[in-house]
Amino acid sequence: MIPFLLIINLITFCVFGFDKWQAKKNQWRISENTLLGISLLGGIIGAASGMMLFNHKVSKKSFLVKFILVVLIDLVLLYRLMRH
């Protein structure tokens, strides 16, 4: 479980960084659903770190609301997994 979480968070962090880089160049972007989806897979720490470090999606209220929902879902799932 721990190796998976480390890998998914590293990937998520890199994807958020890449999307910000693409945004600065006005290039093709990664969809918000993809960003939220990889966050939901366990990458919430990587996503939050990428959002803060790259200043990415932090001013978009609709994305932040969805991201908070993803965090809550992940926390509930993690809690349930740890109980079994």
Coordinates of N, CA, C and O in Angstrom, one line a residue:
M1 N 0.8 -1.2 0.0 CA 0.0 0.0 0.0 C 0.9 1.3 0.0 O 0.6 2.2 -0.8
I2 N 1.9 1.3 0.8 CA 2.7 2.5 0.9 C 3.5 2.8 -0.4 O 3.5 3.9 -0.8
P3 N 4.1 1.7 -1.0 CA 4.8 2.0 -2.3 C 3.8 2.6 -3.3 O 4.2 3.5 -4.1
F4 N 2.6 2.0 -3.4 CA 1.6 2.5 -4.4 C 1.3 4.0 -4.1 O 1.3 4.8 -5.0
L5 N 1.1 4.4 -2.8 CA 0.8 5.7 -2.5 C 1.9 6.7 -2.8 O 1.7 7.8 -3.3
L6 N 3.1 6.2 -2.6 CA 4.3 7.1 -2.9 C 4.3 7.3 -4.4 O 4.6 8.4 -4.9
I7 N 4.1 6.3 -5.2 CA 4.2 6.4 -6.7 C 3.1 7.2 -7.2 O 3.3 8.1 -8.0
I8 N 1.8 7.0 -6.8 CA 0.7 7.8 -7.3 C 0.8 9.2 -6.9 O 0.4 10.1 -7.7
N9 N 1.4 9.5 -5.7 CA 1.5 10.9 -5.3 C 2.6 11.6 -6.1 O 2.5 12.8 -6.5
L10 N 3.7 10.9 -6.4 CA 4.8 11.5 -7.3 C 4.2 11.7 -8.7 O 4.5 12.8 -9.2
I11 N 3.5 10.8 -9.2 CA 2.9 10.9 -10.6 C 1.9 12.1 -10.6 O 2.0 13.0 -11.5
T12 N 1.1 12.2 -9.6 CA 0.1 13.3 -9.5 C 0.8 14.6 -9.4 O 0.4 15.6 -10.1
F13 N 1.8 14.7 -8.6 CA 2.6 16.0 -8.4 C 3.2 16.4 -9.8 O 3.0 17.5 -10.2
C14 N 3.7 15.4 -10.5 CA 4.3 15.7 -11.8 C 3.3 16.1 -12.8 O 3.5 17.0 -13.7
V15 N 2.1 15.5 -12.8 CA 1.0 15.8 -13.7 C 0.6 17.2 -13.5 O 0.3 18.0 -14.4
F16 N 0.4 17.6 -12.2 CA 0.0 19.0 -11.9 C 1.0 20.0 -12.4 O 0.7 21.0 -13.0
G17 N 2.3 19.7 -12.2 CA 3.4 20.5 -12.7 C 3.4 20.6 -14.2 O 3.6 21.7 -14.8
F18 N 3.2 19.5 -14.9 CA 3.2 19.5 -16.3 C 2.0 20.3 -16.9 O 2.2 21.1 -17.8
D19 N 0.8 20.2 -16.2 CA -0.3 21.0 -16.7 C -0.1 22.5 -16.5 O -0.5 23.3 -17.4
K20 N 0.5 22.8 -15.4 CA 0.8 24.3 -15.2 C 1.8 24.8 -16.3 O 1.7 25.9 -16.8
W21 N 2.8 24.0 -16.6 CA 3.8 24.3 -17.6 C 3.1 24.5 -19.0 O 3.4 25.4 -19.7
Q22 N 2.2 23.6 -19.3 CA 1.4 23.7 -20.5 C 0.5 24.9 -20.5 O 0.4 25.6 -21.5
A23 N 0.0 25.2 -19.4 CA -0.9 26.4 -19.3 C -0.1 27.7 -19.6 O -0.6 28.6 -20.3
K24 N 1.1 27.8 -19.1 CA 1.9 28.9 -19.3 C 2.3 29.1 -20.8 O 2.5 30.2 -21.2
K25 N 2.4 28.0 -21.5 CA 2.7 28.0 -22.9 C 1.5 28.1 -23.8 O 1.6 28.0 -25.0
N26 N 0.3 28.1 -23.2 CA -1.0 28.1 -24.0 C -1.0 26.9 -24.9 O -1.5 26.9 -26.0
Q27 N -0.6 25.7 -24.3 CA -0.6 24.5 -25.1 C -1.7 23.6 -24.6 O -2.5 23.9 -23.7
W28 N -1.8 22.4 -25.2 CA -2.8 21.4 -24.8 C -2.7 21.1 -23.3 O -1.7 21.1 -22.7
R29 N -3.9 21.0 -22.7 CA -4.0 20.9 -21.2 C -4.6 19.5 -20.8 O -5.3 18.9 -21.5
I30 N -4.3 19.2 -19.6 CA -4.8 18.0 -19.0 C -6.2 18.4 -18.4 O -6.3 19.4 -17.7
S31 N -7.2 17.6 -18.6 CA -8.5 17.9 -18.2 C -8.6 17.9 -16.6 O -7.9 17.2 -16.0
E32 N -9.5 18.7 -16.1 CA -9.7 18.8 -14.7 C -10.2 17.4 -14.1 O -9.8 17.0 -13.0
N33 N -11.0 16.7 -14.9 CA -11.5 15.4 -14.5 C -10.3 14.4 -14.4 O -10.3 13.6 -13.4
T34 N -9.3 14.5 -15.2 CA -8.1 13.7 -15.1 C -7.4 14.1 -13.9 O -6.9 13.2 -13.1
L35 N -7.2 15.4 -13.6 CA -6.4 15.8 -12.4 C -7.2 15.3 -11.2 O -6.5 14.8 -10.2
L36 N -8.5 15.4 -11.1 CA -9.2 15.0 -10.0 C -9.2 13.5 -9.9 O -9.2 12.9 -8.8
G37 N -9.3 12.8 -11.0 CA -9.3 11.3 -11.0 C -8.0 10.7 -10.4 O -8.1 9.8 -9.6
I38 N -6.8 11.3 -10.8 CA -5.6 10.7 -10.3 C -5.4 11.1 -8.8 O -4.8 10.4 -8.1
S39 N -6.0 12.3 -8.5 CA -6.0 12.6 -7.0 C -6.9 11.6 -6.3 O -6.5 11.2 -5.2
L40 N -8.0 11.2 -6.8 CA -8.9 10.3 -6.1 C -8.3 8.9 -6.0 O -8.6 8.2 -5.0
L41 N -7.4 8.6 -6.9 CA -6.7 7.3 -6.8 C -5.7 7.2 -5.6 O -5.1 6.1 -5.4
G42 N -5.6 8.3 -4.9 CA -4.7 8.3 -3.8 C -3.6 9.4 -3.8 O -2.7 9.4 -3.0
G43 N -3.7 10.2 -4.8 CA -2.7 11.2 -5.0 C -3.0 12.6 -4.5 O -2.5 13.6 -5.0
I44 N -3.8 12.6 -3.4 CA -4.2 13.9 -2.9 C -3.0 14.7 -2.3 O -3.0 16.0 -2.4
I45 N -2.0 14.1 -1.7 CA -0.9 14.8 -1.2 C -0.1 15.4 -2.3 O 0.4 16.5 -2.3
G46 N 0.2 14.6 -3.4 CA 0.9 15.1 -4.5 C 0.1 16.2 -5.2 O 0.7 17.2 -5.7
A47 N -1.2 16.1 -5.3 CA -2.0 17.1 -5.9 C -1.9 18.4 -5.1 O -1.7 19.5 -5.7
A48 N -2.1 18.3 -3.8 CA -2.1 19.5 -3.0 C -0.7 20.2 -3.0 O -0.6 21.4 -3.1
S49 N 0.3 19.3 -3.0 CA 1.7 19.9 -3.1 C 1.9 20.6 -4.4 O 2.5 21.7 -4.5
G50 N 1.5 19.9 -5.5 CA 1.6 20.6 -6.8 C 0.8 21.8 -7.0 O 1.2 22.8 -7.6
M51 N -0.4 21.8 -6.4 CA -1.2 23.0 -6.4 C -0.5 24.2 -5.7 O -0.5 25.3 -6.2
M52 N 0.1 23.9 -4.6 CA 0.7 25.0 -3.8 C 2.0 25.4 -4.4 O 2.3 26.6 -4.6
L53 N 2.9 24.4 -4.8 CA 4.2 24.7 -5.3 C 4.1 25.4 -6.7 O 4.8 26.4 -6.9
F54 N 3.2 24.9 -7.5 CA 3.1 25.5 -8.9 C 2.1 26.6 -9.0 O 1.9 27.2 -10.1
N55 N 1.4 26.9 -7.9 CA 0.3 27.9 -7.8 C -0.7 27.5 -9.0 O -1.1 28.4 -9.8
H56 N -1.1 26.3 -9.0 CA -1.9 25.8 -10.0 C -3.3 25.4 -9.5 O -3.5 24.6 -8.6
K57 N -4.3 26.0 -10.1 CA -5.7 25.7 -9.8 C -6.2 26.2 -8.5 O -7.3 26.0 -8.0
V58 N -5.3 27.0 -7.8 CA -5.7 27.5 -6.5 C -6.7 28.6 -6.4 O -7.3 28.9 -5.4
S59 N -6.8 29.3 -7.6 CA -7.8 30.4 -7.6 C -9.1 30.0 -8.3 O -10.0 30.9 -8.4
K60 N -9.2 28.8 -8.7 CA -10.4 28.4 -9.4 C -11.3 27.7 -8.4 O -11.1 26.5 -8.0
K61 N -12.3 28.4 -7.9 CA -13.2 27.9 -6.9 C -13.9 26.6 -7.2 O -13.9 25.7 -6.3
S62 N -14.4 26.5 -8.4 CA -15.1 25.2 -8.7 C -14.2 24.0 -8.6 O -14.6 23.0 -8.2
F63 N -12.9 24.2 -9.0 CA -12.0 23.1 -8.9 C -11.7 22.8 -7.5 O -11.6 21.6 -7.1
L64 N -11.5 23.8 -6.7 CA -11.2 23.6 -5.3 C -12.3 22.9 -4.5 O -12.0 22.0 -3.7
V65 N -13.5 23.2 -4.8 CA -14.7 22.5 -4.2 C -14.6 21.0 -4.6 O -14.8 20.2 -3.7
K66 N -14.4 20.7 -5.8 CA -14.3 19.3 -6.3 C -13.1 18.6 -5.6 O -13.2 17.5 -5.3
F67 N -12.0 19.3 -5.5 CA -10.8 18.7 -4.9 C -11.1 18.4 -3.5 O -10.7 17.4 -3.0
I68 N -11.7 19.3 -2.7 CA -12.0 19.1 -1.3 C -12.9 17.8 -1.2 O -12.7 17.0 -0.3
L69 N -13.9 17.7 -2.1 CA -14.7 16.5 -2.1 C -13.9 15.2 -2.3 O -14.1 14.2 -1.7
V70 N -12.9 15.3 -3.3 CA -12.1 14.2 -3.5 C -11.2 13.8 -2.3 O -11.1 12.7 -1.9
V71 N -10.7 14.8 -1.6 CA -10.0 14.6 -0.4 C -10.8 13.9 0.7 O -10.4 13.0 1.3
L72 N -12.1 14.4 0.9 CA -12.9 13.8 1.8 C -13.2 12.3 1.5 O -13.2 11.4 2.4
I73 N -13.5 12.0 0.2 CA -13.7 10.7 -0.2 C -12.5 9.8 0.0 O -12.6 8.7 0.6
D74 N -11.3 10.3 -0.3 CA -10.1 9.5 0.0 C -9.9 9.3 1.4 O -9.5 8.2 1.8
L75 N -10.2 10.3 2.3 CA -10.0 10.1 3.7 C -10.9 9.0 4.3 O -10.5 8.2 5.1
V76 N -12.2 9.0 3.8 CA -13.1 8.0 4.2 C -12.7 6.6 3.8 O -12.7 5.7 4.5
L77 N -12.3 6.5 2.5 CA -11.8 5.2 2.0 C -10.6 4.7 2.7 O -10.4 3.6 3.1
L78 N -9.6 5.6 3.0 CA -8.4 5.3 3.8 C -8.8 4.8 5.2 O -8.3 3.8 5.6
Y79 N -9.7 5.5 5.8 CA -10.1 5.1 7.1 C -10.7 3.7 7.1 O -10.4 2.9 7.9
R80 N -11.6 3.4 6.1 CA -12.2 2.1 6.0 C -11.2 1.0 5.7 O -11.3 -0.1 6.2
L81 N -10.2 1.3 4.9 CA -9.2 0.3 4.6 C -8.3 0.0 5.8 O -7.9 -1.1 6.0
M82 N -8.1 1.0 6.6 CA -7.2 0.9 7.8 C -8.0 0.1 8.9 O -7.3 -0.6 9.7
R83 N -9.3 0.1 8.9 CA -10.0 -0.6 9.9 C -10.1 -2.1 9.6 O -10.4 -2.9 10.5
H84 N -9.8 -2.5 8.4 CA -9.9 -3.9 8.0 C -8.6 -4.6 7.9 O -7.6 -4.3 7.7

